[in-house]
Amino acid sequence: MKKYFTYGIVFLLSAYCLSVFYRAFQARNAAFRGTITNVVSSSLGYQPVIVVNHQDRNLEYIRWSPENFKPEPGDSVVKLKGSVMMSVYRKRIARLAKLSN
């Protein structure tokens, strides 16, 4: 009975690790560009989930620049395929640039 319990624990840990690697792989190979329409806190509360082009994008495995950025609706984002970095263009900065010209 102990043997099956140990095998079960090893199987569950392996399945969890594979799912984490798969989600990271999917996030790395995703490419998107657009305006954030909605921001939702994730279930664990670590990283937010943004809605871009009517698709949810979990930011758990995506890094962004600037790092102290808190996403807001109306901000523009660009993420290229094969990269873990996402560029963020704040709506307020773009508005200030238009006013200064």
mmCIF file of N, CA and C in Angstrom, residues 8-80:
data_model
loop_
_atom_site.group_PDB
_atom_site.id
_atom_site.type_symbol
_atom_site.label_atom_id
_atom_site.label_comp_id
_atom_site.label_asym_id
_atom_site.label_seq_id
_atom_site.Cartn_x
_atom_site.Cartn_y
_atom_site.Cartn_z
ATOM 1 N N GLY A 8 1.709 7.451 -6.386
ATOM 2 C CA GLY A 8 0.680 8.471 -6.597
ATOM 3 C C GLY A 8 1.220 9.869 -6.371
ATOM 4 N N ILE A 9 2.011 10.048 -5.309
ATOM 5 C CA ILE A 9 2.602 11.356 -5.029
ATOM 6 C C ILE A 9 3.562 11.760 -6.145
ATOM 7 N N VAL A 10 4.388 10.828 -6.597
ATOM 8 C CA VAL A 10 5.334 11.122 -7.685
ATOM 9 C C VAL A 10 4.582 11.471 -8.960
ATOM 10 N N PHE A 11 3.505 10.762 -9.243
ATOM 11 C CA PHE A 11 2.707 11.049 -10.439
ATOM 12 C C PHE A 11 2.093 12.442 -10.360
ATOM 13 N N LEU A 12 1.515 12.802 -9.220
ATOM 14 C CA LEU A 12 0.898 14.121 -9.071
ATOM 15 C C LEU A 12 1.924 15.246 -9.186
ATOM 16 N N LEU A 13 3.092 15.076 -8.585
ATOM 17 C CA LEU A 13 4.140 16.094 -8.710
ATOM 18 C C LEU A 13 4.621 16.229 -10.150
ATOM 19 N N SER A 14 4.762 15.104 -10.831
ATOM 20 C CA SER A 14 5.184 15.150 -12.236
ATOM 21 C C SER A 14 4.139 15.844 -13.094
ATOM 22 N N ALA A 15 2.865 15.532 -12.869
ATOM 23 C CA ALA A 15 1.797 16.168 -13.649
ATOM 24 C C ALA A 15 1.760 17.669 -13.387
ATOM 25 N N TYR A 16 1.959 18.079 -12.140
ATOM 26 C CA TYR A 16 1.967 19.507 -11.809
ATOM 27 C C TYR A 16 3.136 20.213 -12.499
ATOM 28 N N CYS A 17 4.315 19.630 -12.442
ATOM 29 C CA CYS A 17 5.493 20.239 -13.087
ATOM 30 C C CYS A 17 5.297 20.352 -14.594
ATOM 31 N N LEU A 18 4.748 19.323 -15.207
ATOM 32 C CA LEU A 18 4.501 19.369 -16.649
ATOM 33 C C LEU A 18 3.488 20.459 -17.003
ATOM 34 N N SER A 19 2.452 20.626 -16.182
ATOM 35 C CA SER A 19 1.464 21.658 -16.482
ATOM 36 C C SER A 19 2.069 23.056 -16.342
ATOM 37 N N VAL A 20 2.957 23.254 -15.367
ATOM 38 C CA VAL A 20 3.621 24.554 -15.205
ATOM 39 C C VAL A 20 4.508 24.850 -16.410
ATOM 40 N N PHE A 21 5.284 23.867 -16.854
ATOM 41 C CA PHE A 21 6.139 24.068 -18.026
ATOM 42 C C PHE A 21 5.317 24.315 -19.283
ATOM 43 N N TYR A 22 4.185 23.647 -19.413
ATOM 44 C CA TYR A 22 3.337 23.830 -20.589
ATOM 45 C C TYR A 22 2.743 25.243 -20.616
ATOM 46 N N ARG A 23 2.268 25.736 -19.464
ATOM 47 C CA ARG A 23 1.722 27.097 -19.419
ATOM 48 C C ARG A 23 2.799 28.131 -19.711
ATOM 49 N N ALA A 24 4.011 27.916 -19.219
ATOM 50 C CA ALA A 24 5.116 28.841 -19.508
ATOM 51 C C ALA A 24 5.472 28.802 -20.995
ATOM 52 N N PHE A 25 5.447 27.614 -21.593
ATOM 53 C CA PHE A 25 5.720 27.463 -23.022
ATOM 54 C C PHE A 25 4.662 28.187 -23.852
ATOM 55 N N GLN A 26 3.395 28.039 -23.457
ATOM 56 C CA GLN A 26 2.320 28.731 -24.177
ATOM 57 C C GLN A 26 2.470 30.246 -24.072
ATOM 58 N N ALA A 27 2.810 30.735 -22.897
ATOM 59 C CA ALA A 27 2.963 32.181 -22.713
ATOM 60 C C ALA A 27 4.123 32.710 -23.534
ATOM 61 N N ARG A 28 5.194 31.953 -23.624
ATOM 62 C CA ARG A 28 6.348 32.396 -24.400
ATOM 63 C C ARG A 28 6.043 32.434 -25.891
ATOM 64 N N ASN A 29 5.272 31.500 -26.390
ATOM 65 C CA ASN A 29 4.994 31.426 -27.817
ATOM 66 C C ASN A 29 3.765 32.220 -28.248
ATOM 67 N N ALA A 30 3.141 32.924 -27.336
ATOM 68 C CA ALA A 30 2.002 33.768 -27.693
ATOM 69 C C ALA A 30 2.511 35.121 -28.183
ATOM 70 N N ALA A 31 1.819 35.661 -29.147
ATOM 71 C CA ALA A 31 2.129 37.000 -29.646
ATOM 72 C C ALA A 31 0.831 37.786 -29.687
ATOM 73 N N PHE A 32 0.857 38.987 -29.134
ATOM 74 C CA PHE A 32 -0.343 39.809 -29.177
ATOM 75 C C PHE A 32 0.050 41.269 -29.151
ATOM 76 N N ARG A 33 -0.876 42.077 -29.638
ATOM 77 C CA ARG A 33 -0.688 43.521 -29.711
ATOM 78 C C ARG A 33 -2.071 44.148 -29.638
ATOM 79 N N GLY A 34 -2.221 45.130 -28.796
ATOM 80 C CA GLY A 34 -3.519 45.781 -28.711
ATOM 81 C C GLY A 34 -3.671 46.603 -27.454
ATOM 82 N N THR A 35 -4.902 46.999 -27.212
ATOM 83 C CA THR A 35 -5.245 47.824 -26.066
ATOM 84 C C THR A 35 -5.898 46.956 -25.001
ATOM 85 N N ILE A 36 -5.518 47.174 -23.759
ATOM 86 C CA ILE A 36 -6.117 46.435 -22.649
ATOM 87 C C ILE A 36 -7.539 46.939 -22.462
ATOM 88 N N THR A 37 -8.500 46.015 -22.512
ATOM 89 C CA THR A 37 -9.896 46.402 -22.324
ATOM 90 C C THR A 37 -10.396 46.124 -20.918
ATOM 91 N N ASN A 38 -9.765 45.184 -20.209
ATOM 92 C CA ASN A 38 -10.200 44.849 -18.863
ATOM 93 C C ASN A 38 -9.032 44.253 -18.093
ATOM 94 N N VAL A 39 -9.015 44.465 -16.790
ATOM 95 C CA VAL A 39 -7.989 43.907 -15.908
ATOM 96 C C VAL A 39 -8.707 43.174 -14.778
ATOM 97 N N VAL A 40 -8.335 41.890 -14.585
ATOM 98 C CA VAL A 40 -8.950 41.069 -13.549
ATOM 99 C C VAL A 40 -7.835 40.486 -12.696
ATOM 100 N N SER A 41 -8.019 40.471 -11.391
ATOM 101 C CA SER A 41 -7.029 39.847 -10.517
ATOM 102 C C SER A 41 -7.109 38.339 -10.688
ATOM 103 N N SER A 42 -5.948 37.686 -10.702
ATOM 104 C CA SER A 42 -5.935 36.233 -10.832
ATOM 105 C C SER A 42 -6.432 35.601 -9.538
ATOM 106 N N SER A 43 -6.727 34.323 -9.603
ATOM 107 C CA SER A 43 -7.286 33.638 -8.442
ATOM 108 C C SER A 43 -6.311 33.621 -7.268
ATOM 109 N N LEU A 44 -5.017 33.521 -7.552
ATOM 110 C CA LEU A 44 -4.027 33.521 -6.484
ATOM 111 C C LEU A 44 -3.616 34.934 -6.083
ATOM 112 N N GLY A 45 -3.898 35.922 -6.934
ATOM 113 C CA GLY A 45 -3.629 37.307 -6.608
ATOM 114 C C GLY A 45 -2.215 37.773 -6.891
ATOM 115 N N TYR A 46 -1.369 36.941 -7.489
ATOM 116 C CA TYR A 46 0.009 37.346 -7.755
ATOM 117 C C TYR A 46 0.095 38.258 -8.968
ATOM 118 N N GLN A 47 -0.362 37.788 -10.095
ATOM 119 C CA GLN A 47 -0.277 38.550 -11.326
ATOM 120 C C GLN A 47 -1.677 38.745 -11.891
ATOM 121 N N PRO A 48 -1.944 39.894 -12.471
ATOM 122 C CA PRO A 48 -3.275 40.137 -13.033
ATOM 123 C C PRO A 48 -3.474 39.411 -14.357
ATOM 124 N N VAL A 49 -4.722 39.284 -14.741
ATOM 125 C CA VAL A 49 -5.104 38.756 -16.047
ATOM 126 C C VAL A 49 -5.647 39.940 -16.828
ATOM 127 N N ILE A 50 -5.093 40.180 -18.018
ATOM 128 C CA ILE A 50 -5.554 41.290 -18.846
ATOM 129 C C ILE A 50 -6.334 40.734 -20.023
ATOM 130 N N VAL A 51 -7.247 41.543 -20.547
ATOM 131 C CA VAL A 51 -8.017 41.172 -21.730
ATOM 132 C C VAL A 51 -7.540 42.058 -22.870
ATOM 133 N N VAL A 52 -6.960 41.424 -23.901
ATOM 134 C CA VAL A 52 -6.465 42.119 -25.083
ATOM 135 C C VAL A 52 -7.068 41.427 -26.291
ATOM 136 N N ASN A 53 -7.742 42.193 -27.152
ATOM 137 C CA ASN A 53 -8.381 41.645 -28.349
ATOM 138 C C ASN A 53 -9.340 40.511 -28.003
ATOM 139 N N HIS A 54 -10.121 40.686 -26.966
ATOM 140 C CA HIS A 54 -11.139 39.732 -26.502
ATOM 141 C C HIS A 54 -10.561 38.394 -26.067
ATOM 142 N N GLN A 55 -9.288 38.352 -25.670
ATOM 143 C CA GLN A 55 -8.657 37.137 -25.173
ATOM 144 C C GLN A 55 -7.991 37.439 -23.831
ATOM 145 N N ASP A 56 -8.186 36.528 -22.879
ATOM 146 C CA ASP A 56 -7.541 36.669 -21.576
ATOM 147 C C ASP A 56 -6.062 36.338 -21.698
ATOM 148 N N ARG A 57 -5.225 37.160 -21.115
ATOM 149 C CA ARG A 57 -3.778 36.932 -21.097
ATOM 150 C C ARG A 57 -3.305 36.937 -19.653
ATOM 151 N N ASN A 58 -2.855 35.802 -19.178
ATOM 152 C CA ASN A 58 -2.344 35.690 -17.820
ATOM 153 C C ASN A 58 -0.900 36.182 -17.815
ATOM 154 N N LEU A 59 -0.575 37.077 -16.924
ATOM 155 C CA LEU A 59 0.755 37.681 -16.885
ATOM 156 C C LEU A 59 1.697 36.959 -15.932
ATOM 157 N N GLU A 60 1.348 35.744 -15.545
ATOM 158 C CA GLU A 60 2.184 35.021 -14.583
ATOM 159 C C GLU A 60 3.569 34.717 -15.135
ATOM 160 N N TYR A 61 3.660 34.322 -16.384
ATOM 161 C CA TYR A 61 4.948 33.959 -16.978
ATOM 162 C C TYR A 61 5.475 35.017 -17.933
ATOM 163 N N ILE A 62 4.847 36.182 -17.968
ATOM 164 C CA ILE A 62 5.248 37.260 -18.867
ATOM 165 C C ILE A 62 5.815 38.393 -18.026
ATOM 166 N N ARG A 63 6.963 38.886 -18.393
ATOM 167 C CA ARG A 63 7.575 40.034 -17.727
ATOM 168 C C ARG A 63 7.285 41.258 -18.580
ATOM 169 N N TRP A 64 7.195 42.405 -17.952
ATOM 170 C CA TRP A 64 6.893 43.603 -18.720
ATOM 171 C C TRP A 64 7.832 44.726 -18.359
ATOM 172 N N SER A 65 7.850 45.688 -19.239
ATOM 173 C CA SER A 65 8.692 46.855 -19.049
ATOM 174 C C SER A 65 7.806 48.086 -19.152
ATOM 175 N N PRO A 66 7.747 48.969 -18.236
ATOM 176 C CA PRO A 66 8.471 49.064 -16.979
ATOM 177 C C PRO A 66 7.937 48.067 -15.948
ATOM 178 N N GLU A 67 8.813 47.656 -15.018
ATOM 179 C CA GLU A 67 8.475 46.589 -14.088
ATOM 180 C C GLU A 67 7.475 47.011 -13.016
ATOM 181 N N ASN A 68 7.418 48.271 -12.658
ATOM 182 C CA ASN A 68 6.494 48.716 -11.625
ATOM 183 C C ASN A 68 5.114 49.061 -12.189
ATOM 184 N N PHE A 69 4.835 48.610 -13.365
ATOM 185 C CA PHE A 69 3.596 48.883 -14.085
ATOM 186 C C PHE A 69 2.424 48.125 -13.473
ATOM 187 N N LYS A 70 1.333 48.823 -13.260
ATOM 188 C CA LYS A 70 0.065 48.192 -12.888
ATOM 189 C C LYS A 70 -0.856 48.401 -14.075
ATOM 190 N N PRO A 71 -1.290 47.329 -14.726
ATOM 191 C CA PRO A 71 -2.087 47.492 -15.951
ATOM 192 C C PRO A 71 -3.419 48.174 -15.677
ATOM 193 N N GLU A 72 -3.798 49.027 -16.605
ATOM 194 C CA GLU A 72 -5.070 49.736 -16.539
ATOM 195 C C GLU A 72 -5.742 49.637 -17.901
ATOM 196 N N PRO A 73 -7.064 49.619 -17.931
ATOM 197 C CA PRO A 73 -7.748 49.630 -19.232
ATOM 198 C C PRO A 73 -7.362 50.870 -20.030
ATOM 199 N N GLY A 74 -7.099 50.677 -21.299
ATOM 200 C CA GLY A 74 -6.692 51.772 -22.172
ATOM 201 C C GLY A 74 -5.214 51.775 -22.483
ATOM 202 N N ASP A 75 -4.402 51.077 -21.692
ATOM 203 C CA ASP A 75 -2.972 50.975 -21.977
ATOM 204 C C ASP A 75 -2.754 50.056 -23.171
ATOM 205 N N SER A 76 -1.725 50.317 -23.948
ATOM 206 C CA SER A 76 -1.388 49.475 -25.093
ATOM 207 C C SER A 76 -0.255 48.534 -24.725
ATOM 208 N N VAL A 77 -0.321 47.305 -25.224
ATOM 209 C CA VAL A 77 0.710 46.310 -24.943
ATOM 210 C C VAL A 77 1.127 45.629 -26.241
ATOM 211 N N VAL A 78 2.404 45.223 -26.278
ATOM 212 C CA VAL A 78 2.947 44.483 -27.419
ATOM 213 C C VAL A 78 3.821 43.370 -26.881
ATOM 214 N N LYS A 79 3.539 42.134 -27.302
ATOM 215 C CA LYS A 79 4.376 40.994 -26.945
ATOM 216 C C LYS A 79 4.670 40.213 -28.209
ATOM 217 N N LEU A 80 5.949 39.988 -28.470
ATOM 218 C CA LEU A 80 6.370 39.260 -29.657
ATOM 219 C C LEU A 80 6.500 37.775 -29.359
#
